[in-house]
């Protein structure tokens, strides 16, 4: 590869040269001696080594009319470039009418090497406009400048000019174009250029590897590295410096591959190359082996500032801020001058504002306070720590702003939820002449998602397609996330299917997006496709897919398989994944497996405890939940969170337990209480009929929160006080807090408690006025309310007026008809439902069977019950209870007894026993009664019913035996009283 020419040491000075202020007088003296101007000029040129001296010579060159001497101008430009000051040659170059090809290429190269890319473009334009030719050495520098400036249009035009001038097939020009297209993210065009290179050299291979790496296609970069070996090409230090950081980012590649590359460095004899020590340090630190990175650093013989920067960056990435700061202090002690990269690497490690301000002072000390990259790093770290005012002050104080700085501000505002300000900054960035890049668009999409600005996000997508940067992998992943946030799943899958390369982030975005949208089967299908395509799962993949396991009949087996994979890949020890596994086992009904894994977890966070507590609450294991809470605060010394207490309070089985938890909350100074915790305390006190404490909590609550009002209304409903619940609702309306759906459901429940049709009509009028009647769930509740308050006709009218009917709508209407004895209407609704293609669920079948029971429709009930079984739905106890009640009412007691014997449940047997008594079947009643005594020996009710059966049959001796057995078991009949004489 071509090496940069090192500029001469500008500090060197010839002791025999007069001082710089006398250059012009020396030149004038030579004129009086009648020497040729050009000779005198050239004789002075080697002695000029300072910018002021060069400026003086430039003035002489122009004022004395020597600008037309092509050789003289070339010498002057060459001298400026050798001194590393090509900008001082620009005035002379611009005056020359037709610059030579030599001076043009010389200046282009020097300007490019010094990062003056805008001047590169202006020099080329000047040469082109003046009719000067260009060759295969001119185009690479201009194309490189276009890549640095991200000037897509001019770079593409340069490609066309190179083709027109016959240099399109030149390897150097093609390599520059390849690098240009990779840097602007146009992977498709880069591949077209690659297809036109018949025999790529090492520079081309390096450009390919670097290009794929920069654009996030790390797997593709490693594939190219492998193909290079297959092609017999020997890598150099630049190749290895590019590949080393890639191998640490690819999940499919472990640390051993990096160690192999390290060995290759020794084998090729490149260990002393300056670029490889930083690359090795970065590779080992990215692989999590910080000690190996430190060994490389300590063994480095030529420890320049680049190596120091690499080690600081390694500490920053490894979340070791103290080590990074200590290393910076060693730099100062060793009198090594830090550069801009030092501060850019160091600043992200800051964890508090004090350390930021300290390093900011050093930035001023070394004069980097105006450097765009350093200012950008400062803005980012201030924003990360929430110091947005400081970030904005730095931004406003910066005169020359870069695209990176704009991106930092746009991203900072989006990250802190200031989305409108972020969009305004994005607009100002464009007005300032900066074209958005992939990073800009990613930040824009975050704001669009939070503001639900779907059209703006789609406009950004159109812009990306027009600019030809739609192949950038990070950008495509951001669009996938945006479209999922906008519930545009069709767009997501369209983008996903068209993606040539997919990273693990791509798959994770798709899987988590489908789960968020409730498409659990699609998520699982993607998970299987990901495995088939050979993409290795990472932590995020497993955490994303585990919540969807429970939707499958063999979900626990699938979850166990994922658990086994996590163990094999050493991911199971991660706390976050462990929490997800606990939740998965609970959702799959494997509470014992969840507890077993929880007990084996080496580290537990508060989320771990919350997960297992949630499982105990869901399975109504209150005692176990309380014991686990005690273990949490005593043994593990964990500080419970609000979620912990929200799980514990419903598990309290007595008032003293609830008060103990409340006292613990007060001792832990969790005051003022968060609203969810306060409302949970209110409900807890209401469960134990402690209205006074409940109202005290309500008094301390935030009266502007609808959750507090909902809690106090629910509390009164728990105490079956519908009137007080309605009075609190009226108070709520006067407080001008807007009711929500939960409030309305509580209001309807209050009506059901009161069973007052007038109140129901008043509430219905309010709901119509406020527009709540259009909600399907509330409509279903209203149908149930009218049916249970005695107005089945109003329920029917409301049912017919529903614009959309779900299964619940049909179920509550069928149940209402059954309650009012309208069995035929209930069966007719059931038939209509099936004709419309709706599949009845367990609740619907329960409602139909109940209606048949009330109407005495035995055959229809049997038919419905058999249909339920035929469709693969296993009946529950409630369905069997309906059948026993149906058969018992119809006097078909033997058939009911057959069901009871197959489903031995106390409530079913008691229902049949009552039917035996009412139908006078004393023989079967005696048998059923004895059966019930075996099931419930400590319940007095079976004894009383069996006594009544013997008494009705005139078997007084047996009746007395039952009474004696009742007393022997220390049971007593619940006493009754009558005021009728």
CSV table of N, CA and C in Angstrom, one decimal, residues 317-381:
chain,number,residue,atom,x,y,z
A,317,UNK,N,-15.4,0.8,27.4
A,317,UNK,CA,-16.3,-0.2,27.0
A,317,UNK,C,-16.6,-1.3,28.0
A,318,UNK,N,-15.6,-1.6,28.9
A,318,UNK,CA,-15.7,-2.6,29.9
A,318,UNK,C,-16.4,-2.1,31.2
A,319,UNK,N,-16.8,-0.8,31.1
A,319,UNK,CA,-17.5,-0.2,32.3
A,319,UNK,C,-16.5,-0.1,33.5
A,320,UNK,N,-15.3,0.3,33.2
A,320,UNK,CA,-14.3,0.4,34.3
A,320,UNK,C,-13.9,1.9,34.3
A,321,UNK,N,-14.7,2.8,34.7
A,321,UNK,CA,-14.4,4.2,34.6
A,321,UNK,C,-13.2,4.6,35.5
A,322,UNK,N,-13.0,4.0,36.6
A,322,UNK,CA,-11.9,4.4,37.5
A,322,UNK,C,-10.6,4.0,36.9
A,323,UNK,N,-10.5,2.9,36.2
A,323,UNK,CA,-9.3,2.5,35.5
A,323,UNK,C,-9.0,3.4,34.4
A,324,UNK,N,-10.0,3.8,33.7
A,324,UNK,CA,-9.9,4.7,32.5
A,324,UNK,C,-9.3,6.0,33.0
A,325,UNK,N,-9.9,6.6,34.1
A,325,UNK,CA,-9.4,7.8,34.7
A,325,UNK,C,-7.9,7.7,35.2
A,326,UNK,N,-7.6,6.5,35.8
A,326,UNK,CA,-6.2,6.3,36.3
A,326,UNK,C,-5.3,6.3,35.2
A,327,UNK,N,-5.6,5.7,34.1
A,327,UNK,CA,-4.8,5.6,32.9
A,327,UNK,C,-4.5,7.0,32.3
A,328,UNK,N,-5.6,7.8,32.3
A,328,UNK,CA,-5.4,9.2,31.8
A,328,UNK,C,-4.4,10.0,32.7
A,329,UNK,N,-4.5,9.7,34.0
A,329,UNK,CA,-3.5,10.4,34.9
A,329,UNK,C,-2.1,9.9,34.6
A,330,UNK,N,-1.9,8.7,34.3
A,330,UNK,CA,-0.6,8.1,33.9
A,330,UNK,C,-0.1,8.8,32.7
A,331,UNK,N,-1.0,9.1,31.7
A,331,UNK,CA,-0.6,9.8,30.5
A,331,UNK,C,0.0,11.2,30.9
A,332,UNK,N,-0.7,11.9,31.8
A,332,UNK,CA,-0.2,13.2,32.2
A,332,UNK,C,1.1,13.1,32.9
A,333,UNK,N,1.3,12.1,33.8
A,333,UNK,CA,2.5,11.9,34.5
A,333,UNK,C,3.7,11.6,33.6
A,334,UNK,N,3.4,10.8,32.6
A,334,UNK,CA,4.5,10.4,31.6
A,334,UNK,C,4.7,11.5,30.6
A,335,UNK,N,4.1,12.6,30.7
A,335,UNK,CA,4.2,13.8,29.8
A,335,UNK,C,4.0,13.4,28.4
A,336,UNK,N,3.0,12.6,28.2
A,336,UNK,CA,2.5,12.3,26.8
A,336,UNK,C,1.3,13.2,26.6
A,337,UNK,N,1.4,13.9,25.5
A,337,UNK,CA,0.3,14.8,25.2
A,337,UNK,C,-0.9,14.1,24.7
A,338,UNK,N,-2.1,14.2,25.4
A,338,UNK,CA,-3.3,13.5,24.9
A,338,UNK,C,-3.8,14.2,23.6
A,339,UNK,N,-4.4,13.5,22.7
A,339,UNK,CA,-5.0,14.1,21.5
A,339,UNK,C,-6.5,14.0,21.6
A,340,UNK,N,-7.1,14.4,20.5
A,340,UNK,CA,-8.6,14.5,20.6
A,340,UNK,C,-9.2,13.1,20.8
A,341,UNK,N,-8.6,12.1,20.3
A,341,UNK,CA,-9.2,10.7,20.4
A,341,UNK,C,-9.1,10.3,21.9
A,342,UNK,N,-8.1,10.8,22.6
A,342,UNK,CA,-8.0,10.5,24.1
A,342,UNK,C,-9.3,10.9,24.8
A,343,UNK,N,-9.7,12.1,24.6
A,343,UNK,CA,-10.8,12.7,25.3
A,343,UNK,C,-12.1,12.0,24.7
A,344,UNK,N,-12.2,11.8,23.4
A,344,UNK,CA,-13.4,11.1,22.9
A,344,UNK,C,-13.5,9.7,23.5
A,345,UNK,N,-12.4,9.0,23.7
A,345,UNK,CA,-12.5,7.7,24.4
A,345,UNK,C,-12.8,7.8,25.8
A,346,UNK,N,-12.3,8.8,26.5
A,346,UNK,CA,-12.4,8.9,27.9
A,346,UNK,C,-13.8,9.4,28.4
A,347,UNK,N,-14.3,10.4,27.8
A,347,UNK,CA,-15.5,11.1,28.2
A,347,UNK,C,-16.7,10.1,28.4
A,348,UNK,N,-17.0,9.2,27.5
A,348,UNK,CA,-18.1,8.3,27.7
A,348,UNK,C,-18.1,7.5,29.0
A,349,UNK,N,-16.9,7.3,29.6
A,349,UNK,CA,-16.8,6.5,30.9
A,349,UNK,C,-17.3,7.3,32.1
A,350,UNK,N,-17.5,8.6,32.0
A,350,UNK,CA,-17.9,9.4,33.1
A,350,UNK,C,-19.2,9.0,33.7
A,351,UNK,N,-19.3,8.8,35.0
A,351,UNK,CA,-20.5,8.4,35.6
A,351,UNK,C,-21.2,9.5,36.5
A,352,UNK,N,-20.5,10.6,36.7
A,352,UNK,CA,-21.0,11.7,37.5
A,352,UNK,C,-20.5,13.0,36.9
A,353,UNK,N,-21.2,14.0,37.2
A,353,UNK,CA,-21.0,15.3,36.6
A,353,UNK,C,-19.6,15.9,37.0
A,354,UNK,N,-19.1,15.5,38.2
A,354,UNK,CA,-17.8,16.0,38.7
A,354,UNK,C,-16.7,15.5,37.8
A,355,UNK,N,-16.7,14.2,37.4
A,355,UNK,CA,-15.6,13.7,36.6
A,355,UNK,C,-15.7,14.4,35.2
A,356,UNK,N,-16.9,14.6,34.7
A,356,UNK,CA,-17.1,15.3,33.4
A,356,UNK,C,-16.5,16.7,33.4
A,357,UNK,N,-16.8,17.4,34.5
A,357,UNK,CA,-16.3,18.8,34.6
A,357,UNK,C,-14.7,18.8,34.7
A,358,UNK,N,-14.2,17.8,35.4
A,358,UNK,CA,-12.7,17.7,35.5
A,358,UNK,C,-12.1,17.5,34.2
A,359,UNK,N,-12.6,16.5,33.4
A,359,UNK,CA,-12.0,16.2,32.1
A,359,UNK,C,-12.3,17.4,31.1
A,360,UNK,N,-13.4,18.1,31.3
A,360,UNK,CA,-13.7,19.3,30.5
A,360,UNK,C,-12.6,20.3,30.7
A,361,UNK,N,-12.2,20.5,31.9
A,361,UNK,CA,-11.1,21.4,32.2
A,361,UNK,C,-9.8,21.1,31.5
A,362,UNK,N,-9.5,19.7,31.4
A,362,UNK,CA,-8.3,19.3,30.7
A,362,UNK,C,-8.5,19.6,29.2
A,363,UNK,N,-9.7,19.5,28.7
A,363,UNK,CA,-10.0,19.8,27.3
A,363,UNK,C,-9.6,21.2,27.0
A,364,UNK,N,-9.9,22.1,27.9
A,364,UNK,CA,-9.6,23.5,27.7
A,364,UNK,C,-8.0,23.7,27.8
A,365,UNK,N,-7.4,22.9,28.8
A,365,UNK,CA,-6.0,23.1,29.0
A,365,UNK,C,-5.2,22.7,27.7
A,366,UNK,N,-5.6,21.7,27.0
A,366,UNK,CA,-4.9,21.2,25.9
A,366,UNK,C,-5.4,21.8,24.6
A,367,UNK,N,-6.4,22.7,24.7
A,367,UNK,CA,-6.8,23.4,23.5
A,367,UNK,C,-7.7,22.7,22.5
A,368,UNK,N,-8.5,21.7,23.0
A,368,UNK,CA,-9.3,21.0,22.2
A,368,UNK,C,-10.8,21.4,22.3
A,369,UNK,N,-11.0,22.5,23.0
A,369,UNK,CA,-12.4,22.9,23.3
A,369,UNK,C,-13.2,23.4,22.0
A,370,UNK,N,-12.5,23.5,20.9
A,370,UNK,CA,-13.1,23.9,19.7
A,370,UNK,C,-13.2,22.8,18.6
A,371,UNK,N,-12.6,21.7,19.0
A,371,UNK,CA,-12.6,20.5,18.1
A,371,UNK,C,-14.0,19.8,18.1
A,372,UNK,N,-14.5,19.6,16.9
A,372,UNK,CA,-15.9,19.1,16.7
A,372,UNK,C,-16.1,17.8,17.4
A,373,UNK,N,-15.1,16.9,17.2
A,373,UNK,CA,-15.3,15.5,17.8
A,373,UNK,C,-15.3,15.6,19.3
A,374,UNK,N,-14.5,16.4,19.9
A,374,UNK,CA,-14.4,16.5,21.4
A,374,UNK,C,-15.7,17.2,21.9
A,375,UNK,N,-16.1,18.3,21.3
A,375,UNK,CA,-17.3,18.9,21.7
A,375,UNK,C,-18.5,18.0,21.6
A,376,UNK,N,-18.5,17.1,20.5
A,376,UNK,CA,-19.6,16.2,20.4
A,376,UNK,C,-19.6,15.2,21.5
A,377,UNK,N,-18.4,14.7,21.9
A,377,UNK,CA,-18.3,13.8,23.1
A,377,UNK,C,-18.8,14.4,24.4
A,378,UNK,N,-18.4,15.7,24.5
A,378,UNK,CA,-18.9,16.4,25.7
A,378,UNK,C,-20.4,16.6,25.7
A,379,UNK,N,-20.9,16.9,24.6
A,379,UNK,CA,-22.4,17.1,24.5
A,379,UNK,C,-23.1,15.8,24.8
A,380,UNK,N,-22.6,14.7,24.3
A,380,UNK,CA,-23.2,13.4,24.5
A,380,UNK,C,-23.1,13.0,26.0
A,381,UNK,N,-22.0,13.2,26.7
A,381,UNK,CA,-21.9,12.8,28.1
A,381,UNK,C,-22.7,13.7,29.0
